[in-house]
Tab-separated table of C-alpha atoms in Angstrom:
chain	number	residue	atom	x	y	z
A	1	MET	CA	-9.866	24.455	-11.418
A	2	ARG	CA	-7.207	21.964	-10.606
A	3	PRO	CA	-5.403	20.145	-13.374
A	4	GLN	CA	-6.560	16.449	-14.444
A	5	ILE	CA	-3.865	13.742	-13.823
A	6	ALA	CA	-3.169	13.521	-17.509
A	7	GLU	CA	-2.162	17.329	-17.650
A	8	LEU	CA	-0.047	16.690	-14.682
A	9	LEU	CA	1.553	13.936	-16.514
A	10	LEU	CA	2.386	15.838	-19.661
A	11	ASP	CA	3.546	18.814	-17.607
A	12	VAL	CA	6.315	16.466	-15.930
A	13	ARG	CA	7.033	14.659	-19.058
A	14	PHE	CA	7.950	17.926	-21.014
A	15	ARG	CA	8.934	20.281	-18.197
A	16	GLY	CA	9.769	18.261	-15.281
A	17	LYS	CA	13.486	18.137	-14.268
A	18	LYS	CA	15.657	15.163	-14.762
A	19	ASP	CA	16.872	13.588	-11.619
A	20	PRO	CA	20.487	14.546	-11.087
A	21	LEU	CA	21.066	11.739	-8.564
A	22	ARG	CA	21.006	9.258	-11.292
A	23	ARG	CA	24.043	10.373	-12.887
A	24	ARG	CA	25.901	9.298	-9.725
A	25	HIS	CA	23.533	6.558	-8.506
A	26	PRO	CA	21.683	4.694	-11.223
A	27	PHE	CA	18.749	2.618	-10.082
A	28	SER	CA	19.548	-0.385	-8.024
A	29	PRO	CA	19.816	-3.789	-10.148
A	30	ASP	CA	16.610	-4.916	-8.653
A	31	ILE	CA	14.674	-1.867	-9.569
A	32	ALA	CA	16.207	-1.420	-13.286
A	33	ALA	CA	15.596	-4.986	-14.002
A	34	THR	CA	11.833	-4.896	-13.096
A	35	ASN	CA	11.593	-1.525	-14.752
A	36	ALA	CA	13.043	-3.274	-18.025
A	37	ILE	CA	10.027	-5.324	-17.854
A	38	LEU	CA	7.283	-2.700	-16.619
A	39	PHE	CA	8.118	-0.299	-19.541
A	40	SER	CA	8.584	-3.115	-22.337
A	41	ARG	CA	5.980	-3.452	-25.023
A	42	GLN	CA	6.682	-7.121	-25.535
A	43	TYR	CA	5.215	-8.261	-22.161
A	44	THR	CA	1.600	-8.488	-21.496
A	45	LYS	CA	0.248	-6.875	-18.252
A	46	ARG	CA	-0.236	-10.181	-16.554
A	47	GLN	CA	3.537	-10.963	-17.109
A	48	LYS	CA	4.239	-7.005	-15.962
A	49	ILE	CA	2.292	-7.897	-12.782
A	50	ARG	CA	3.806	-11.456	-12.292
A	51	ALA	CA	7.183	-9.719	-12.528
A	52	TYR	CA	6.341	-6.804	-10.096
A	53	ARG	CA	5.087	-9.603	-7.421
A	54	GLN	CA	8.284	-11.263	-7.901
A	55	TRP	CA	10.129	-7.894	-6.980
A	56	LEU	CA	7.844	-7.483	-3.759
A	57	GLU	CA	8.580	-10.760	-2.613
A	58	THR	CA	12.315	-10.114	-2.186
A	59	ASN	CA	12.972	-6.543	-2.154
A	60	GLN	CA	10.298	-4.658	0.122
A	61	PRO	CA	10.929	-4.529	3.861
A	62	CYS	CA	7.292	-5.060	4.857
A	63	VAL	CA	7.020	-8.639	6.043
A	64	PHE	CA	3.288	-8.976	5.626
A	65	GLY	CA	3.663	-7.645	1.879
A	66	LYS	CA	6.452	-10.268	1.084
A	67	VAL	CA	4.404	-13.079	2.322
A	68	ALA	CA	1.197	-11.857	0.837
A	69	ALA	CA	3.292	-11.500	-2.643
A	70	LYS	CA	4.623	-14.905	-2.343
A	71	ASN	CA	1.085	-16.367	-1.819
A	72	LYS	CA	-0.332	-14.412	-4.669
A	73	SER	CA	-2.681	-12.645	-2.332
A	74	VAL	CA	-1.875	-9.096	-3.366
A	75	PHE	CA	-4.687	-7.742	-5.758
A	76	VAL	CA	-2.880	-5.551	-8.162
A	77	CYS	CA	-4.385	-2.814	-10.263
A	78	LEU	CA	-1.773	-1.702	-12.912
A	79	LEU	CA	-2.053	1.452	-14.639
A	80	GLU	CA	-0.053	2.612	-17.545
A	81	GLU	CA	0.884	6.222	-18.490
A	82	ASP	CA	-0.441	5.576	-21.968
A	83	GLU	CA	-3.823	4.150	-20.550
A	84	ILE	CA	-4.437	7.300	-18.482
A	85	LEU	CA	-3.485	9.495	-21.206
A	86	ARG	CA	-6.056	7.849	-23.687
A	87	MET	CA	-8.961	7.969	-21.353
A	88	ARG	CA	-11.271	10.322	-23.091
A	89	HIS	CA	-13.130	11.582	-19.840
A	90	GLY	CA	-9.985	12.232	-17.860
A	91	ASP	CA	-9.955	12.010	-14.085
A	92	GLU	CA	-13.655	10.797	-13.982
A	93	GLU	CA	-12.552	7.413	-15.981
A	94	VAL	CA	-9.239	7.072	-13.910
A	95	GLN	CA	-11.203	6.935	-10.813
A	96	GLU	CA	-13.895	4.626	-12.135
A	97	THR	CA	-11.033	2.260	-13.306
A	98	ILE	CA	-9.387	2.389	-9.805
A	99	GLN	CA	-12.820	1.953	-7.962
A	100	ASP	CA	-13.556	-1.092	-10.151
A	101	TYR	CA	-10.164	-2.625	-8.912
A	102	ARG	CA	-10.729	-1.572	-5.441
A	103	GLN	CA	-14.206	-3.316	-5.165
A	104	ALA	CA	-12.917	-6.372	-7.026
A	105	TRP	CA	-10.096	-6.433	-4.540
A	106	LYS	CA	-12.599	-6.501	-1.439
A	107	ARG	CA	-14.653	-9.290	-3.040
A	108	HIS	CA	-11.382	-11.118	-2.995
A	109	ALA	CA	-10.965	-10.146	0.313
A	110	LEU	CA	-14.197	-11.340	1.710
A	111	ASP	CA	-13.503	-14.914	1.222
A	112	GLY	CA	-9.870	-14.328	2.651
A	113	LEU	CA	-8.013	-14.506	-0.494
A	114	SER	CA	-6.370	-11.139	-0.451
A	115	SER	CA	-5.419	-8.725	2.315
A	116	SER	CA	-3.617	-6.114	0.315
A	117	PHE	CA	-4.265	-3.989	-2.392
A	118	LEU	CA	-1.733	-2.215	-4.444
A	119	LEU	CA	-2.217	0.321	-7.030
A	120	LEU	CA	0.853	0.508	-9.377
A	121	PHE	CA	1.331	3.510	-11.792
A	122	THR	CA	3.825	3.051	-14.290
A	123	SER	CA	5.753	5.746	-16.676
A	124	GLU	CA	9.008	5.637	-17.956
A	125	SER	CA	9.467	9.305	-18.201
A	126	LEU	CA	8.431	9.871	-14.771
A	127	VAL	CA	11.054	7.638	-12.929
A	128	GLU	CA	13.656	9.739	-14.716
A	129	LYS	CA	12.552	12.947	-12.989
A	130	GLU	CA	13.604	14.078	-9.752
A	131	PRO	CA	11.067	14.050	-6.666
A	132	ASP	CA	9.628	17.656	-6.404
A	133	ASP	CA	6.422	19.083	-6.304
A	134	ARG	CA	5.527	17.861	-9.855
A	135	LEU	CA	5.947	14.206	-8.524
A	136	LYS	CA	4.041	14.953	-5.359
A	137	GLU	CA	0.961	16.395	-7.063
A	138	ILE	CA	0.587	13.223	-9.064
A	139	ALA	CA	1.125	11.151	-6.066
A	140	ARG	CA	-1.672	13.164	-4.380
A	141	ARG	CA	-3.987	12.904	-7.262
A	142	LEU	CA	-3.800	9.125	-7.402
A	143	LEU	CA	-4.480	9.037	-3.863
A	144	GLU	CA	-7.395	11.263	-4.337
A	145	LEU	CA	-8.867	9.169	-6.904
A	146	TYR	CA	-8.310	6.067	-4.946
A	147	MET	CA	-9.540	7.310	-1.624
A	148	GLU	CA	-12.421	9.375	-3.163
A	149	ILE	CA	-11.230	12.199	-1.037
A	150	ASN	CA	-10.474	15.780	-2.337
A	151	PRO	CA	-8.385	17.437	-1.432
A	152	ILE	CA	-5.686	15.569	0.508
A	153	PRO	CA	-3.182	18.091	2.093
A	154	ASP	CA	0.416	17.335	3.152
A	155	ASP	CA	1.427	15.843	6.010
A	156	THR	CA	-1.893	15.082	7.442
A	157	ILE	CA	-3.631	12.123	8.874
A	158	ILE	CA	-7.231	12.195	7.530
A	159	PRO	CA	-9.989	10.324	9.503
A	160	GLN	CA	-11.475	8.464	6.730
A	161	ARG	CA	-10.219	4.876	6.528
A	162	GLU	CA	-10.540	2.028	3.992
A	163	TYR	CA	-12.404	-0.972	5.141
A	164	VAL	CA	-12.204	-4.696	4.101
A	165	PHE	CA	-14.296	-7.312	5.047
A	166	LEU	CA	-13.787	-10.908	5.912
A	167	ARG	CA	-16.633	-13.721	6.052
A	168	GLN	CA	-16.157	-16.378	8.762
A	169	SER	CA	-17.741	-19.392	10.107
A	170	GLY	CA	-17.503	-20.325	13.774
A	171	ARG	CA	-16.949	-16.684	15.381
A	172	PRO	CA	-18.029	-15.894	18.865
A	173	ASN	CA	-21.407	-14.628	19.243
A	174	GLY	CA	-22.673	-15.653	15.828
A	175	LYS	CA	-20.733	-12.447	14.350
A	176	ASN	CA	-19.547	-14.159	11.120
A	177	LEU	CA	-18.876	-10.906	9.306
A	178	VAL	CA	-16.139	-8.795	10.124
A	179	LYS	CA	-14.378	-5.447	9.022
A	180	PHE	CA	-10.776	-4.094	9.301
A	181	ALA	CA	-9.695	-0.793	8.736
A	182	THR	CA	-6.497	0.254	6.634
A	183	LEU	CA	-4.868	3.396	5.311
A	184	PRO	CA	-2.916	3.548	2.124
A	185	ASN	CA	0.867	4.444	1.798
A	186	VAL	CA	2.697	5.961	-1.362
A	187	PHE	CA	5.908	4.623	-2.603
A	188	CYS	CA	8.108	6.051	-5.507
A	189	ALA	CA	10.874	5.136	-7.935
A	190	GLN	CA	12.789	8.165	-6.696
A	191	GLY	CA	13.075	6.651	-3.234
A	192	ASP	CA	15.862	4.502	-4.302
A	193	GLY	CA	19.046	5.284	-3.260
A	194	ARG	CA	17.653	8.400	-1.212
A	195	TRP	CA	16.987	8.305	2.377
A	196	TRP	CA	13.557	7.064	1.962
A	197	GLN	CA	14.622	4.146	0.331
A	198	ASP	CA	12.274	1.783	2.244
A	199	HIS	CA	9.426	3.414	0.291
A	200	ARG	CA	10.923	2.793	-3.339
A	201	THR	CA	9.336	1.064	-5.868
A	202	PRO	CA	9.971	0.005	-9.525
A	203	GLY	CA	7.750	1.439	-12.255
A	204	GLY	CA	6.898	5.043	-11.088
A	205	VAL	CA	4.323	5.476	-8.296
A	206	MET	CA	2.634	2.821	-5.956
A	207	ILE	CA	-0.034	2.876	-3.547
A	208	THR	CA	-0.843	0.157	-1.243
A	209	SER	CA	-3.300	-0.644	1.722
A	210	ASN	CA	-2.100	-3.712	4.017
A	211	ALA	CA	-5.186	-4.728	6.278
A	212	LEU	CA	-2.985	-5.960	9.134
A	213	GLY	CA	-5.784	-7.661	11.015
A	214	HIS	CA	-7.445	-9.166	7.914
A	215	PHE	CA	-3.928	-10.620	7.310
A	216	THR	CA	-3.391	-12.168	10.683
A	217	TYR	CA	-7.026	-13.785	10.774
A	218	VAL	CA	-6.416	-15.233	7.162
A	219	ARG	CA	-2.629	-16.435	7.788
A	220	GLN	CA	-3.290	-17.747	11.262
A	221	ARG	CA	-6.687	-19.440	10.118
A	222	ILE	CA	-8.272	-18.353	13.138
A	223	SER	CA	-11.787	-17.012	13.967
A	224	GLU	CA	-10.938	-15.219	17.037
A	225	LEU	CA	-7.648	-13.302	17.884
A	226	ALA	CA	-5.509	-14.714	20.967
A	227	ASP	CA	-2.907	-13.012	22.632
A	228	LYS	CA	-0.264	-15.288	20.647
A	229	ASP	CA	-1.797	-14.037	17.378
A	230	ARG	CA	-1.385	-10.276	18.664
A	231	LEU	CA	2.272	-11.043	19.374
A	232	TRP	CA	3.040	-12.717	16.138
A	233	ALA	CA	1.446	-9.499	14.437
A	234	LEU	CA	3.741	-7.315	16.655
A	235	GLU	CA	7.060	-9.317	15.918
A	236	ASN	CA	6.462	-9.153	12.305
A	237	ALA	CA	5.601	-5.685	12.307
A	238	MET	CA	8.706	-4.789	14.284
A	239	ARG	CA	10.684	-6.919	11.786
A	240	THR	CA	9.291	-4.737	9.165
A	241	ILE	CA	10.771	-1.427	10.852
A	242	GLY	CA	14.043	-3.464	11.516
A	243	ASN	CA	14.246	-4.271	7.866
A	244	ALA	CA	13.973	-0.690	6.616
A	245	ALA	CA	15.841	-0.662	3.495
A	246	SER	CA	19.370	0.809	3.861
A	247	GLY	CA	21.242	0.180	0.822
A	248	SER	CA	24.864	-0.493	0.054
A	249	ASP	CA	25.659	3.305	0.683
A	250	SER	CA	23.653	3.844	3.909
A	251	PRO	CA	26.648	4.649	6.097
A	252	ARG	CA	26.741	7.959	4.396
A	253	ILE	CA	22.870	8.604	4.602
A	254	LYS	CA	22.333	10.042	7.900
A	255	HIS	CA	18.521	9.704	7.849
A	256	CYS	CA	18.536	6.185	6.508
A	257	PRO	CA	16.842	4.011	7.539
A	258	ALA	CA	14.004	6.148	7.577
A	259	THR	CA	12.365	4.206	10.252
A	260	ARG	CA	14.012	2.338	13.219
A	261	LEU	CA	13.258	0.470	16.244
A	262	VAL	CA	13.680	2.257	19.548
A	263	PRO	CA	15.437	0.402	22.697
A	264	ARG	CA	13.404	-0.318	25.442
A	265	THR	CA	13.976	1.195	28.805
A	266	GLU	CA	14.483	-0.788	31.947
A	267	THR	CA	11.346	-0.020	33.367
A	268	GLU	CA	9.145	-0.636	30.137
A	269	PRO	CA	7.221	-3.948	30.196
A	270	SER	CA	7.037	-5.857	27.229
A	271	PRO	CA	4.785	-8.727	26.170
A	272	LEU	CA	7.400	-10.564	24.068
A	273	ARG	CA	9.037	-13.648	25.308
A	274	GLU	CA	12.808	-13.625	26.674
A	275	SER	CA	13.924	-15.226	23.527
A	276	SER	CA	12.564	-12.815	21.064
A	277	ASP	CA	15.038	-10.978	18.878
A	278	PHE	CA	12.819	-7.837	19.494
A	279	ARG	CA	12.689	-8.038	23.368
A	280	PRO	CA	15.537	-5.364	23.649
A	281	PHE	CA	13.324	-2.761	21.722
A	282	SER	CA	10.018	-1.115	22.661
A	283	CYS	CA	6.710	-2.787	21.733
A	284	HIS	CA	5.061	0.289	22.225
A	285	HIS	CA	6.476	2.734	19.818
A	286	TYR	CA	9.178	3.270	17.050
A	287	ALA	CA	10.913	6.362	15.385
A	288	GLY	CA	10.917	7.949	11.903
A	289	PHE	CA	11.770	10.759	9.671
A	290	PHE	CA	8.270	10.501	8.544
A	291	HIS	CA	4.886	9.708	9.855
A	292	THR	CA	3.695	6.528	8.462
A	293	ASP	CA	0.088	7.615	8.965
A	294	GLN	CA	0.459	10.503	6.661
A	295	LEU	CA	-0.610	10.027	3.163
A	296	ILE	CA	1.405	12.681	1.791
A	297	PRO	CA	4.806	12.958	3.491
A	298	SER	CA	5.959	16.170	2.097
A	299	ALA	CA	9.604	15.239	3.076
A	300	PHE	CA	9.652	12.680	0.430
A	301	PHE	CA	9.261	15.207	-2.323
A	302	ARG	CA	12.891	16.806	-2.102
A	303	SER	CA	15.526	16.584	-4.581
A	304	GLU	CA	18.207	16.207	-1.823
A	305	ARG	CA	19.473	12.631	-1.453
A	306	ASP	CA	19.787	13.068	2.410
A	307	PRO	CA	18.386	16.533	3.431
A	308	LYS	CA	20.460	18.363	6.311
A	309	HIS	CA	17.547	18.388	8.688
A	310	LEU	CA	14.380	16.292	8.902
A	311	ASP	CA	11.711	16.397	11.619
A	312	LYS	CA	11.714	13.272	13.663
A	313	PHE	CA	8.819	11.376	14.818
A	314	GLU	CA	9.762	9.563	18.219
A	315	ASP	CA	6.325	8.122	19.061
A	316	LEU	CA	5.082	6.075	16.128
A	317	SER	CA	2.821	3.478	17.622
A	318	PHE	CA	3.043	-0.316	17.729
A	319	SER	CA	0.458	-0.403	20.673
A	320	TYR	CA	-2.462	-0.626	18.522
A	321	ILE	CA	-1.388	-4.122	17.431
A	322	TRP	CA	-1.422	-5.734	20.643
A	323	ASP	CA	-2.557	-3.637	23.369
A	324	ARG	CA	-6.356	-4.016	23.216
A	325	ASN	CA	-6.916	-2.306	26.542
A	326	SER	CA	-5.099	1.016	25.989
A	327	ASP	CA	-5.220	1.512	22.271
A	328	ALA	CA	-8.645	2.746	20.864
A	329	ASP	CA	-7.405	1.523	17.366
A	330	HIS	CA	-6.846	-1.940	18.322
A	331	ASP	CA	-10.319	-3.122	17.472
A	332	GLU	CA	-10.589	-1.760	13.931
A	333	LEU	CA	-7.306	-2.163	12.930
A	334	VAL	CA	-6.416	-5.639	14.334
A	335	ALA	CA	-8.932	-7.441	16.116
A	336	GLY	CA	-11.861	-6.571	13.636
A	337	VAL	CA	-15.368	-5.353	14.430
A	338	PRO	CA	-18.647	-6.687	13.522
A	339	ALA	CA	-19.942	-5.535	9.994
A	340	THR	CA	-23.353	-6.078	8.333
A	341	TRP	CA	-24.198	-7.076	4.717
A	342	TYR	CA	-25.324	-3.569	3.970
A	343	GLU	CA	-22.153	-2.357	4.450
A	344	VAL	CA	-20.525	-4.909	2.181
A	345	ARG	CA	-22.791	-4.423	-0.289
A	346	ARG	CA	-22.541	-0.672	-0.326
A	347	ASN	CA	-18.691	-1.321	-0.775
A	348	LEU	CA	-19.304	-3.745	-3.641
A	349	ASP	CA	-22.079	-1.834	-5.122
A	350	ARG	CA	-20.304	-1.441	-8.607
A	351	LEU	CA	-19.799	-5.277	-9.398
A	352	PRO	CA	-21.648	-7.352	-11.478
A	353	ASP	CA	-24.406	-9.552	-10.238
A	354	PHE	CA	-22.434	-12.726	-10.775
A	355	ALA	CA	-19.987	-11.478	-7.915
A	356	ASN	CA	-22.622	-11.513	-5.645
A	357	PRO	CA	-21.006	-11.311	-2.168
A	358	GLU	CA	-23.822	-12.987	-0.267
A	359	SER	CA	-23.574	-16.110	-2.316
A	360	THR	CA	-23.464	-19.249	-0.335
A	361	ASP	CA	-21.340	-20.847	-2.903
A	362	GLY	CA	-18.238	-18.872	-1.778
A	363	TYR	CA	-16.034	-17.579	-4.520
A	364	PRO	CA	-15.013	-20.154	-6.952
A	365	GLU	CA	-11.963	-19.677	-9.126
A	366	SER	CA	-14.126	-19.661	-12.334
A	367	GLN	CA	-16.083	-16.785	-10.658
A	368	ARG	CA	-12.861	-14.835	-10.125
A	369	ALA	CA	-11.385	-15.418	-13.654
A	370	ARG	CA	-14.820	-14.118	-14.839
A	371	LEU	CA	-14.488	-10.968	-12.704
A	372	ALA	CA	-10.816	-10.389	-14.195
A	373	ARG	CA	-12.380	-10.288	-17.582
A	374	TRP	CA	-14.933	-7.829	-16.539
A	375	LEU	CA	-12.300	-5.541	-15.004
A	376	GLU	CA	-10.247	-5.682	-18.518
A	377	GLU	CA	-13.382	-5.332	-20.395
A	378	ARG	CA	-14.168	-2.249	-18.377
A	379	LEU	CA	-10.843	-0.723	-18.812
A	380	ALA	CA	-10.691	-1.342	-22.509
A	381	GLU	CA	-13.864	0.542	-22.816
A	382	ARG	CA	-12.328	3.766	-21.503
A	383	ILE	CA	-9.467	4.037	-23.834
């Protein structure tokens, strides 16, 4: 029988090895400052979430995530170590809590209020430990409880996707309800100062799902995806890869940045305008030392700051963002596909009646505040 996440946390607290890197390379100032707030008892959860959003706005490479954080459209589920350890029924209640927040996010997304979900697990003892198998098992268990998939092996791409919905008016063919697929990514505090710096986070472990297609529709205020919208999304995705965090010591870290743009060959066509900063780079693929679609990249969970050897993935795709003719993932991930109210209800089946997704009154602020209180009460009942 596999250990529960509370057991994994206690094991790493009492038996985990201190991260030797921190003696030579303390956490970056931005991480240290945010950690100080996240681990302090004098701040409320809402204040901690506000501090984390401020970190996201300026310190993550993802352009979409930065904009979402600035607009307060990242839906955050903050779980603290003490809360998980106090849950009487272990993983069952951890999963119930995550699913409550996951569905509340989808209720916000339905009316265009959020395109990103973020599960942040904070632990002062965890951030001090090296990135080893113990950390990997905690990240894996959080992902399994979030995705409701068990098990999630190392270095694999699972077929199951996350779906988020968007209600629209005036969409062609009367299809006013669309859904978008996304897959989560894992971030850890231990990435700070290591080759995978672009997947670092304050606090401990963070899992995020960013629905690119949903974000594009909401941000551009469109009801149908045009070529200019696809190219806007492509340029920002390329900017995200180009922004892959390098840190002040990057010249000495061979594998940093962990992902990078690939020069465009002379014969490779590009849909980007001649004046685009990204015209010299391939719009079909990019390269990386981990696969961005794998939920548990095992290369992260090694103590070395910069391993002597890492496998390189040369053909990570940009095509799904803009090439509607040759990439099968384009419709689900970017353009959106028609959805039904049955699908929406099935994805929001744990929410209270007052958050009825089919309400013609939309989703007013008073209802959102009521749902936030419901989430807090549900968590309080479990600890």
